[in-house]
PDB file of C-alpha atoms and ligand atoms in Angstrom:
ATOM      1  CA  MET A 963      55.872  46.713  86.797  1.00 47.00           C
ATOM      2  CA  SER A 964      59.530  46.139  87.597  1.00 49.00           C
ATOM      3  CA  ASP A 965      58.761  46.219  91.333  1.00 52.00           C
ATOM      4  CA  GLU A 966      56.537  43.228  90.973  1.00 59.00           C
ATOM      5  CA  VAL A 967      58.012  39.933  92.133  1.00 64.00           C
ATOM      6  CA  GLU A 968      57.223  36.720  90.290  1.00 74.00           C
ATOM      7  CA  VAL A 969      54.392  34.926  92.043  1.00 78.00           C
ATOM      8  CA  PRO A 970      52.535  32.297  90.012  1.00 82.00           C
ATOM      9  CA  GLU A 971      48.911  33.378  89.605  1.00 84.00           C
ATOM     10  CA  SER A 972      47.833  29.872  90.553  1.00 85.00           C
ATOM     11  CA  HIS A 973      49.285  30.331  94.044  1.00 83.00           C
ATOM     12  CA  PRO A 974      46.394  30.183  96.531  1.00 79.00           C
ATOM     13  CA  ARG A 975      47.718  33.279  98.313  1.00 82.00           C
ATOM     14  CA  TYR A 976      48.520  35.159  95.079  1.00 83.00           C
ATOM     15  CA  GLU A 977      46.760  38.424  95.918  1.00 83.00           C
ATOM     16  CA  SER A 978      48.065  38.481  99.445  1.00 84.00           C
ATOM     17  CA  LEU A 979      51.668  37.824  98.370  1.00 87.00           C
ATOM     18  CA  LEU A 980      51.503  40.453  95.639  1.00 88.00           C
ATOM     19  CA  THR A 981      50.225  42.982  98.147  1.00 91.00           C
ATOM     20  CA  ARG A 982      53.061  42.180 100.541  1.00 92.00           C
ATOM     21  CA  HIS A 983      55.618  42.580  97.781  1.00 93.00           C
ATOM     22  CA  ARG A 984      54.221  45.991  96.917  1.00 96.00           C
ATOM     23  CA  ILE A 985      54.685  47.131 100.501  1.00 96.00           C
ATOM     24  CA  GLU A 986      58.236  45.740 100.529  1.00 96.00           C
ATOM     25  CA  ALA A 987      59.004  47.554  97.267  1.00 96.00           C
ATOM     26  CA  GLY A 988      57.486  50.695  98.791  1.00 97.00           C
ATOM     27  CA  VAL A 989      59.949  50.491 101.679  1.00 97.00           C
ATOM     28  CA  ASP A 990      62.838  49.967  99.238  1.00 97.00           C
ATOM     29  CA  ARG A 991      61.768  53.038  97.242  1.00 96.00           C
ATOM     30  CA  GLY A 992      61.493  55.223 100.330  1.00 97.00           C
ATOM     31  CA  ILE A 993      57.727  55.557 100.010  1.00 97.00           C
ATOM     32  CA  THR A 994      56.594  53.338 102.865  1.00 96.00           C
ATOM     33  CA  SER A 995      57.953  53.444 106.408  1.00 94.00           C
ATOM     34  CA  ARG A 996      59.089  50.280 108.167  1.00 93.00           C
ATOM     35  CA  GLN A 997      56.106  50.742 110.476  1.00 93.00           C
ATOM     36  CA  GLY A 998      54.042  50.267 107.335  1.00 94.00           C
ATOM     37  CA  LEU A 999      55.156  46.654 107.147  1.00 94.00           C
ATOM     38  CA  ILE A1000      53.652  46.045 110.575  1.00 94.00           C
ATOM     39  CA  ALA A1001      50.436  47.838 109.692  1.00 94.00           C
ATOM     40  CA  GLN A1002      50.075  45.657 106.595  1.00 95.00           C
ATOM     41  CA  GLY A1003      50.509  42.516 108.712  1.00 94.00           C
ATOM     42  CA  ARG A1004      47.763  43.645 111.056  1.00 95.00           C
ATOM     43  CA  GLY A1005      45.461  44.350 108.160  1.00 96.00           C
ATOM     44  CA  GLU A1006      46.110  40.979 106.551  1.00 94.00           C
ATOM     45  CA  ALA A1007      45.026  39.126 109.668  1.00 95.00           C
ATOM     46  CA  TYR A1008      41.635  40.822 109.581  1.00 96.00           C
ATOM     47  CA  ASP A1009      41.340  40.328 105.842  1.00 95.00           C
ATOM     48  CA  TYR A1010      41.911  36.603 106.289  1.00 92.00           C
ATOM     49  CA  LEU A1011      39.116  36.443 108.860  1.00 94.00           C
ATOM     50  CA  LEU A1012      36.797  38.405 106.586  1.00 94.00           C
ATOM     51  CA  GLY A1013      37.380  35.869 103.808  1.00 92.00           C
ATOM     52  CA  GLU A1014      39.488  38.278 101.721  1.00 93.00           C
ATOM     53  CA  ARG A1015      36.426  39.622  99.980  1.00 94.00           C
ATOM     54  CA  THR A1016      34.285  42.719  99.911  1.00 97.00           C
ATOM     55  CA  THR A1017      31.292  42.053 102.163  1.00 96.00           C
ATOM     56  CA  ASP A1018      27.867  43.425 101.194  1.00 97.00           C
ATOM     57  CA  SER A1019      28.147  45.841 104.052  1.00 97.00           C
ATOM     58  CA  ALA A1020      31.586  47.091 102.913  1.00 98.00           C
ATOM     59  CA  ASP A1021      30.163  47.527  99.424  1.00 98.00           C
ATOM     60  CA  ARG A1022      27.363  49.737 100.783  1.00 98.00           C
ATOM     61  CA  ALA A1023      29.991  51.750 102.661  1.00 98.00           C
ATOM     62  CA  ALA A1024      32.005  52.165  99.451  1.00 98.00           C
ATOM     63  CA  ARG A1025      28.881  53.468  97.717  1.00 98.00           C
ATOM     64  CA  ALA A1026      28.147  55.916 100.539  1.00 98.00           C
ATOM     65  CA  ALA A1027      31.767  57.088 100.432  1.00 98.00           C
ATOM     66  CA  ALA A1028      31.547  57.653  96.676  1.00 98.00           C
ATOM     67  CA  ALA A1029      28.388  59.692  97.184  1.00 98.00           C
ATOM     68  CA  HIS A1030      30.033  61.833  99.873  1.00 98.00           C
ATOM     69  CA  LEU A1031      32.999  62.518  97.587  1.00 98.00           C
ATOM     70  CA  LEU A1032      30.670  63.593  94.762  1.00 98.00           C
ATOM     71  CA  LEU A1033      28.468  65.760  97.001  1.00 98.00           C
ATOM     72  CA  ALA A1034      31.411  67.495  98.702  1.00 98.00           C
ATOM     73  CA  ASP A1035      32.305  71.155  98.210  1.00 98.00           C
ATOM     74  CA  HIS A1036      35.957  70.187  98.543  1.00 98.00           C
ATOM     75  CA  ALA A1037      36.944  66.529  98.873  1.00 98.00           C
ATOM     76  CA  VAL A1038      40.515  65.470  99.593  1.00 98.00           C
ATOM     77  CA  ILE A1039      42.005  61.986  99.411  1.00 98.00           C
ATOM     78  CA  SER A1040      44.764  61.671 101.990  1.00 97.00           C
ATOM     79  CA  VAL A1041      47.638  59.446 100.844  1.00 97.00           C
ATOM     80  CA  ASN A1042      50.138  57.759 103.157  1.00 96.00           C
ATOM     81  CA  GLY A1043      53.037  55.412 102.418  1.00 96.00           C
ATOM     82  CA  ASN A1044      51.010  52.201 102.458  1.00 97.00           C
ATOM     83  CA  ALA A1045      48.223  53.595 100.293  1.00 98.00           C
ATOM     84  CA  ALA A1046      50.757  54.938  97.768  1.00 98.00           C
ATOM     85  CA  ALA A1047      52.624  51.637  97.605  1.00 98.00           C
ATOM     86  CA  LEU A1048      49.474  49.553  97.182  1.00 98.00           C
ATOM     87  CA  VAL A1049      47.140  51.572  94.959  1.00 98.00           C
ATOM     88  CA  PRO A1050      48.872  54.591  93.372  1.00 98.00           C
ATOM     89  CA  GLY A1051      47.097  54.463  90.009  1.00 98.00           C
ATOM     90  CA  GLU A1052      43.771  53.570  91.599  1.00 98.00           C
ATOM     91  CA  LEU A1053      43.955  56.636  93.875  1.00 98.00           C
ATOM     92  CA  VAL A1054      44.597  58.872  90.868  1.00 98.00           C
ATOM     93  CA  GLU A1055      41.587  57.327  89.094  1.00 98.00           C
ATOM     94  CA  LEU A1056      39.371  57.877  92.123  1.00 98.00           C
ATOM     95  CA  ALA A1057      40.465  61.515  92.323  1.00 98.00           C
ATOM     96  CA  ASP A1058      39.667  61.943  88.620  1.00 98.00           C
ATOM     97  CA  ALA A1059      36.275  60.257  88.945  1.00 98.00           C
ATOM     98  CA  THR A1060      35.167  62.404  91.888  1.00 98.00           C
ATOM     99  CA  GLY A1061      36.986  65.716  91.419  1.00 98.00           C
ATOM    100  CA  ALA A1062      38.796  65.183  94.747  1.00 98.00           C
ATOM    101  CA  ASP A1063      42.316  66.472  95.427  1.00 98.00           C
ATOM    102  CA  LEU A1064      45.185  64.151  96.381  1.00 98.00           C
ATOM    103  CA  GLU A1065      47.216  65.162  99.427  1.00 97.00           C
ATOM    104  CA  VAL A1066      50.230  63.330 100.796  1.00 97.00           C
ATOM    105  CA  ASN A1067      49.831  63.154 104.556  1.00 95.00           C
ATOM    106  CA  LEU A1068      52.206  61.160 106.730  1.00 93.00           C
ATOM    107  CA  PHE A1069      52.177  60.067 110.322  1.00 87.00           C
ATOM    108  CA  ASN A1070      55.973  59.870 110.254  1.00 83.00           C
ATOM    109  CA  ARG A1071      56.590  62.917 108.103  1.00 90.00           C
ATOM    110  CA  THR A1072      59.936  63.423 106.407  1.00 93.00           C
ATOM    111  CA  GLU A1073      60.521  65.691 103.424  1.00 94.00           C
ATOM    112  CA  GLU A1074      62.155  62.816 101.508  1.00 96.00           C
ATOM    113  CA  ARG A1075      59.161  60.524 101.893  1.00 97.00           C
ATOM    114  CA  MET A1076      56.722  63.339 101.119  1.00 96.00           C
ATOM    115  CA  ARG A1077      58.529  64.034  97.865  1.00 97.00           C
ATOM    116  CA  ALA A1078      58.998  60.367  96.974  1.00 98.00           C
ATOM    117  CA  ILE A1079      55.262  59.738  97.358  1.00 98.00           C
ATOM    118  CA  ALA A1080      54.273  62.852  95.398  1.00 98.00           C
ATOM    119  CA  ASP A1081      56.633  61.798  92.586  1.00 98.00           C
ATOM    120  CA  TYR A1082      55.260  58.259  92.630  1.00 98.00           C
ATOM    121  CA  LEU A1083      51.679  59.560  92.312  1.00 98.00           C
ATOM    122  CA  ARG A1084      52.743  61.784  89.408  1.00 98.00           C
ATOM    123  CA  GLU A1085      54.349  58.755  87.729  1.00 98.00           C
ATOM    124  CA  HIS A1086      50.896  57.196  87.983  1.00 98.00           C
ATOM    125  CA  GLY A1087      49.154  60.098  86.303  1.00 98.00           C
ATOM    126  CA  ALA A1088      48.483  62.617  89.079  1.00 98.00           C
ATOM    127  CA  THR A1089      48.777  66.206  87.887  1.00 95.00           C
ATOM    128  CA  ASP A1090      48.251  68.081  91.144  1.00 95.00           C
ATOM    129  CA  VAL A1091      49.560  66.614  94.409  1.00 97.00           C
ATOM    130  CA  ARG A1092      49.139  68.537  97.651  1.00 97.00           C
ATOM    131  CA  GLY A1093      50.755  68.176 101.041  1.00 96.00           C
ATOM    132  CA  LEU A1094      54.108  69.802 100.413  1.00 94.00           C
ATOM    133  CA  GLU A1095      53.037  73.337 101.402  1.00 93.00           C
ATOM    134  CA  ALA A1096      52.478  72.242 104.995  1.00 92.00           C
ATOM    135  CA  ASP A1097      50.979  75.615 105.950  1.00 95.00           C
ATOM    136  CA  GLY A1098      47.965  74.267 107.848  1.00 95.00           C
ATOM    137  CA  ARG A1099      47.387  72.463 111.166  1.00 94.00           C
ATOM    138  CA  ILE A1100      44.972  69.954 112.609  1.00 93.00           C
ATOM    139  CA  PRO A1101      44.259  71.291 116.115  1.00 93.00           C
ATOM    140  CA  GLY A1102      44.920  68.988 119.073  1.00 90.00           C
ATOM    141  CA  LEU A1103      47.915  67.093 117.697  1.00 91.00           C
ATOM    142  CA  ASP A1104      51.624  67.682 118.079  1.00 86.00           C
ATOM    143  CA  HIS A1105      53.337  69.644 115.350  1.00 81.00           C
ATOM    144  CA  GLU A1106      54.617  67.008 112.929  1.00 79.00           C
ATOM    145  CA  ARG A1107      51.517  64.821 112.978  1.00 84.00           C
ATOM    146  CA  ALA A1108      49.251  67.866 112.653  1.00 91.00           C
ATOM    147  CA  THR A1109      50.736  69.213 109.441  1.00 93.00           C
ATOM    148  CA  VAL A1110      48.443  69.586 106.415  1.00 94.00           C
ATOM    149  CA  ASP A1111      47.977  71.971 103.496  1.00 95.00           C
ATOM    150  CA  ALA A1112      45.727  74.907 104.416  1.00 95.00           C
ATOM    151  CA  ASP A1113      44.037  74.826 101.001  1.00 95.00           C
ATOM    152  CA  GLY A1114      43.972  70.977 101.015  1.00 96.00           C
ATOM    153  CA  ILE A1115      42.844  68.914 104.016  1.00 96.00           C
ATOM    154  CA  GLY A1116      42.700  72.163 106.024  1.00 95.00           C
ATOM    155  CA  ASP A1117      39.939  73.483 103.790  1.00 96.00           C
ATOM    156  CA  ALA A1118      38.186  70.192 102.935  1.00 97.00           C
ATOM    157  CA  ASP A1119      34.660  69.299 104.052  1.00 97.00           C
ATOM    158  CA  VAL A1120      35.105  65.629 103.108  1.00 98.00           C
ATOM    159  CA  VAL A1121      38.334  63.669 103.616  1.00 97.00           C
ATOM    160  CA  LEU A1122      39.058  60.082 102.603  1.00 97.00           C
ATOM    161  CA  VAL A1123      41.708  58.731 104.958  1.00 96.00           C
ATOM    162  CA  PRO A1124      42.805  55.186 104.193  1.00 95.00           C
ATOM    163  CA  LEU A1125      44.683  53.356 106.975  1.00 91.00           C
ATOM    164  CA  GLU A1126      44.753  56.406 109.224  1.00 86.00           C
ATOM    165  CA  ASP A1127      46.009  56.465 112.789  1.00 86.00           C
ATOM    166  CA  GLY A1128      43.271  56.682 115.429  1.00 89.00           C
ATOM    167  CA  ASP A1129      44.344  59.998 116.997  1.00 90.00           C
ATOM    168  CA  ARG A1130      44.464  61.808 113.731  1.00 89.00           C
ATOM    169  CA  ALA A1131      41.164  60.350 112.595  1.00 91.00           C
ATOM    170  CA  GLU A1132      39.620  61.599 115.807  1.00 92.00           C
ATOM    171  CA  ALA A1133      41.157  65.080 115.452  1.00 93.00           C
ATOM    172  CA  LEU A1134      39.895  65.414 111.875  1.00 93.00           C
ATOM    173  CA  GLY A1135      36.421  64.430 113.039  1.00 91.00           C
ATOM    174  CA  GLU A1136      36.552  67.089 115.745  1.00 93.00           C
ATOM    175  CA  MET A1137      37.285  69.675 113.040  1.00 93.00           C
ATOM    176  CA  GLY A1138      33.828  68.844 111.699  1.00 94.00           C
ATOM    177  CA  LYS A1139      35.030  67.063 108.593  1.00 96.00           C
ATOM    178  CA  THR A1140      33.138  64.185 107.082  1.00 97.00           C
ATOM    179  CA  GLU A1141      35.582  61.321 107.352  1.00 97.00           C
ATOM    180  CA  LEU A1142      35.654  58.345 105.047  1.00 98.00           C
ATOM    181  CA  VAL A1143      37.995  55.660 106.394  1.00 98.00           C
ATOM    182  CA  VAL A1144      39.330  52.456 104.848  1.00 98.00           C
ATOM    183  CA  ASP A1145      40.450  50.086 107.604  1.00 98.00           C
ATOM    184  CA  LEU A1146      40.235  46.308 107.845  1.00 98.00           C
ATOM    185  CA  ASN A1147      39.908  46.428 111.627  1.00 97.00           C
ATOM    186  CA  PRO A1148      36.366  47.441 112.600  1.00 97.00           C
ATOM    187  CA  LEU A1149      37.560  47.899 116.199  1.00 96.00           C
ATOM    188  CA  SER A1150      40.306  50.405 115.356  1.00 95.00           C
ATOM    189  CA  ARG A1151      39.569  53.934 116.500  1.00 95.00           C
ATOM    190  CA  SER A1152      39.888  55.202 112.945  1.00 96.00           C
ATOM    191  CA  ALA A1153      37.013  52.985 111.844  1.00 97.00           C
ATOM    192  CA  GLN A1154      35.035  53.816 114.993  1.00 96.00           C
ATOM    193  CA  VAL A1155      35.148  57.601 114.518  1.00 96.00           C
ATOM    194  CA  ALA A1156      34.507  57.564 110.760  1.00 97.00           C
ATOM    195  CA  THR A1157      31.344  58.951 109.192  1.00 97.00           C
ATOM    196  CA  VAL A1158      31.776  56.098 106.712  1.00 98.00           C
ATOM    197  CA  PRO A1159      34.024  53.182 107.733  1.00 98.00           C
ATOM    198  CA  ILE A1160      34.862  50.952 104.782  1.00 98.00           C
ATOM    199  CA  VAL A1161      36.010  47.697 106.379  1.00 98.00           C
ATOM    200  CA  ASP A1162      37.793  46.237 103.386  1.00 98.00           C
ATOM    201  CA  ASN A1163      41.283  45.865 101.961  1.00 97.00           C
ATOM    202  CA  ILE A1164      42.354  49.122 100.326  1.00 98.00           C
ATOM    203  CA  VAL A1165      43.340  47.083  97.259  1.00 97.00           C
ATOM    204  CA  ARG A1166      39.668  46.183  96.721  1.00 97.00           C
ATOM    205  CA  ALA A1167      38.064  49.221  98.333  1.00 98.00           C
ATOM    206  CA  ILE A1168      39.518  52.053  96.244  1.00 98.00           C
ATOM    207  CA  PRO A1169      38.585  50.636  92.796  1.00 98.00           C
ATOM    208  CA  ASN A1170      35.167  49.795  94.231  1.00 98.00           C
ATOM    209  CA  VAL A1171      34.579  53.376  95.404  1.00 98.00           C
ATOM    210  CA  THR A1172      35.597  54.547  91.919  1.00 98.00           C
ATOM    211  CA  ASP A1173      33.094  52.167  90.288  1.00 98.00           C
ATOM    212  CA  HIS A1174      30.335  53.487  92.547  1.00 98.00           C
ATOM    213  CA  ALA A1175      31.356  57.088  91.833  1.00 98.00           C
ATOM    214  CA  ARG A1176      31.067  56.487  88.089  1.00 98.00           C
ATOM    215  CA  ASP A1177      27.692  54.875  88.640  1.00 98.00           C
ATOM    216  CA  LEU A1178      26.425  57.744  90.828  1.00 98.00           C
ATOM    217  CA  ALA A1179      27.878  60.577  88.734  1.00 98.00           C
ATOM    218  CA  GLY A1180      25.291  63.148  87.695  1.00 96.00           C
ATOM    219  CA  ALA A1181      22.593  61.560  89.876  1.00 98.00           C
ATOM    220  CA  PRO A1182      22.261  63.767  92.990  1.00 97.00           C
ATOM    221  CA  ASP A1183      19.132  61.969  94.213  1.00 98.00           C
ATOM    222  CA  ALA A1184      20.890  58.604  94.148  1.00 98.00           C
ATOM    223  CA  GLN A1185      23.909  60.193  95.865  1.00 98.00           C
ATOM    224  CA  ARG A1186      21.679  61.556  98.665  1.00 98.00           C
ATOM    225  CA  GLU A1187      19.999  58.184  99.017  1.00 98.00           C
ATOM    226  CA  ALA A1188      23.369  56.384  99.337  1.00 98.00           C
ATOM    227  CA  VAL A1189      24.447  58.848 102.046  1.00 98.00           C
ATOM    228  CA  ASP A1190      21.167  58.853 103.981  1.00 98.00           C
ATOM    229  CA  SER A1191      20.632  55.102 103.978  1.00 98.00           C
ATOM    230  CA  PHE A1192      24.115  54.322 105.286  1.00 98.00           C
ATOM    231  CA  ASP A1193      24.439  53.388 108.969  1.00 98.00           C
ATOM    232  CA  ALA A1194      28.031  53.396 110.287  1.00 98.00           C
ATOM    233  CA  ASP A1195      27.247  51.486 113.497  1.00 98.00           C
ATOM    234  CA  GLU A1196      25.481  48.796 111.535  1.00 98.00           C
ATOM    235  CA  ALA A1197      28.419  48.534 109.118  1.00 98.00           C
ATOM    236  CA  LEU A1198      30.906  48.111 111.978  1.00 98.00           C
ATOM    237  CA  ALA A1199      28.656  45.558 113.660  1.00 98.00           C
ATOM    238  CA  ALA A1200      28.300  43.593 110.417  1.00 97.00           C
ATOM    239  CA  ALA A1201      32.076  43.515 109.952  1.00 97.00           C
ATOM    240  CA  GLU A1202      32.638  42.393 113.515  1.00 96.00           C
ATOM    241  CA  ARG A1203      30.032  39.668 113.117  1.00 95.00           C
ATOM    242  CA  ALA A1204      31.682  38.448 109.920  1.00 94.00           C
ATOM    243  CA  ILE A1205      35.029  38.267 111.734  1.00 93.00           C
ATOM    244  CA  ARG A1206      33.806  36.674 114.959  1.00 92.00           C
ATOM    245  CA  GLU A1207      31.262  34.253 113.558  1.00 88.00           C
ATOM    246  CA  GLY A1208      32.699  33.547 110.160  1.00 79.00           C
ATOM    247  CA  ASP A1209      29.325  34.782 108.932  1.00 55.00           C
ATOM    248  CA  LEU A1210      30.415  35.110 105.333  1.00 51.00           C
ATOM    249  CA  GLY A1211      26.879  35.425 103.958  1.00 47.00           C
TER     250      GLY A1211
HETATM  251  P1  LIG B2070      44.051  52.240 116.311  1.00 59.14           P
HETATM  252  O1  LIG B2070      43.289  52.802 115.165  1.00 59.14           O
HETATM  253  O2  LIG B2070      43.179  51.359 117.154  1.00 59.14           O
HETATM  254  O3  LIG B2070      44.778  53.314 117.023  1.00 59.14           O
HETATM  255  P2  LIG B2070      46.476  51.662 115.003  1.00 59.14           P
HETATM  256  O4  LIG B2070      46.259  52.953 114.328  1.00 59.14           O
HETATM  257  O5  LIG B2070      47.523  51.501 116.024  1.00 59.14           O
HETATM  258  O6  LIG B2070      45.107  51.215 115.663  1.00 59.14           O
HETATM  259  P3  LIG B2070      47.956  50.819 112.826  1.00 59.14           P
HETATM  260  O7  LIG B2070      48.653  49.525 112.687  1.00 59.14           O
HETATM  261  O8  LIG B2070      48.733  52.047 113.073  1.00 59.14           O
HETATM  262  O9  LIG B2070      46.804  50.617 113.887  1.00 59.14           O
HETATM  263  O10 LIG B2070      47.085  51.164 111.556  1.00 59.14           O
HETATM  264  C1  LIG B2070      46.940  50.333 110.521  1.00 59.14           C
HETATM  265  C2  LIG B2070      45.477  50.049 110.343  1.00 59.14           C
HETATM  266  O11 LIG B2070      45.274  49.873 108.961  1.00 59.14           O
HETATM  267  C3  LIG B2070      45.086  48.771 111.049  1.00 59.14           C
HETATM  268  O12 LIG B2070      43.836  48.939 111.667  1.00 59.14           O
HETATM  269  C4  LIG B2070      45.002  47.745 109.902  1.00 59.14           C
HETATM  270  O13 LIG B2070      43.970  46.812 110.118  1.00 59.14           O
HETATM  271  C5  LIG B2070      44.673  48.618 108.719  1.00 59.14           C
HETATM  272  N1  LIG B2070      45.231  48.116 107.442  1.00 59.14           N
HETATM  273  C6  LIG B2070      46.502  47.734 107.189  1.00 59.14           C
HETATM  274  N2  LIG B2070      46.673  47.358 105.914  1.00 59.14           N
HETATM  275  C7  LIG B2070      45.465  47.529 105.316  1.00 59.14           C
HETATM  276  C8  LIG B2070      44.985  47.333 103.987  1.00 59.14           C
HETATM  277  N3  LIG B2070      45.769  46.865 103.029  1.00 59.14           N
HETATM  278  N4  LIG B2070      43.696  47.648 103.742  1.00 59.14           N
HETATM  279  C9  LIG B2070      42.891  48.119 104.720  1.00 59.14           C
HETATM  280  N5  LIG B2070      43.273  48.313 105.994  1.00 59.14           N
HETATM  281  C10 LIG B2070      44.547  48.027 106.307  1.00 59.14           C
HETATM  282 MG1  LIG B2071      44.098  52.585 113.293  1.00 59.14          MG
END
């Protein structure tokens, strides 16, 4: 990819540097907001403490999330500027694997960024990108931050919201939606209000959810089991333990 900066693969921080460069390139392309740079920095700190790996508990969360997406009547994957910059193709693959819709949904909404992200997803294989109709509302939030598509997130029973702001995560939960959150900070409100908090880097989490979805496809009993056996409080506690105690086992 022409956006990719040369980092030798032998560099001990290879993955982390590559991820940072993607966010930088996202800002340059008008996909990611400057606030997104700060959000990435916050995430990286937690990732470092987690050992930059998918914990067993985060893997179980990814499986539960995959099951929810497959069992949904109408699942929507919400895409913001950081998610688009980091995992555009992976989000398209996840949508394909689960039958979910992709909807661009921005905290700092501008028409230019909405369009730039939709175009970027299409460049990565998306055929149908929602979010541009903006004819629906999430109750309890001010106008701009509340905007969604009525037949997208507005109508969804299950929503995957990577790196979502706490207020909006809470408001979506109050609408009765099943919320699947990807957030490296187990103490963030987004993770705390999620039905399924996946405490993992989005770069690892999205392909992992896709793998689980492929594994669970056509197996409703296994999907039910993954949903029923998942405990959100336990997952958050496990992540916090891993961070505080360096309990990497
Ligand atoms: P709160 O949820 O407590 O209100 P916040 O919404 O103010 O916190 P932000 O910086 O706006 O926090 O949101 C970014 C969130 O996304 C942070 O919790 C951060 O840990 C997380 N994050 C950032 N980059 C990634 C990433 N690559 N993968 C997963 N999570 C990430
Ligand atoms: Mg947050």
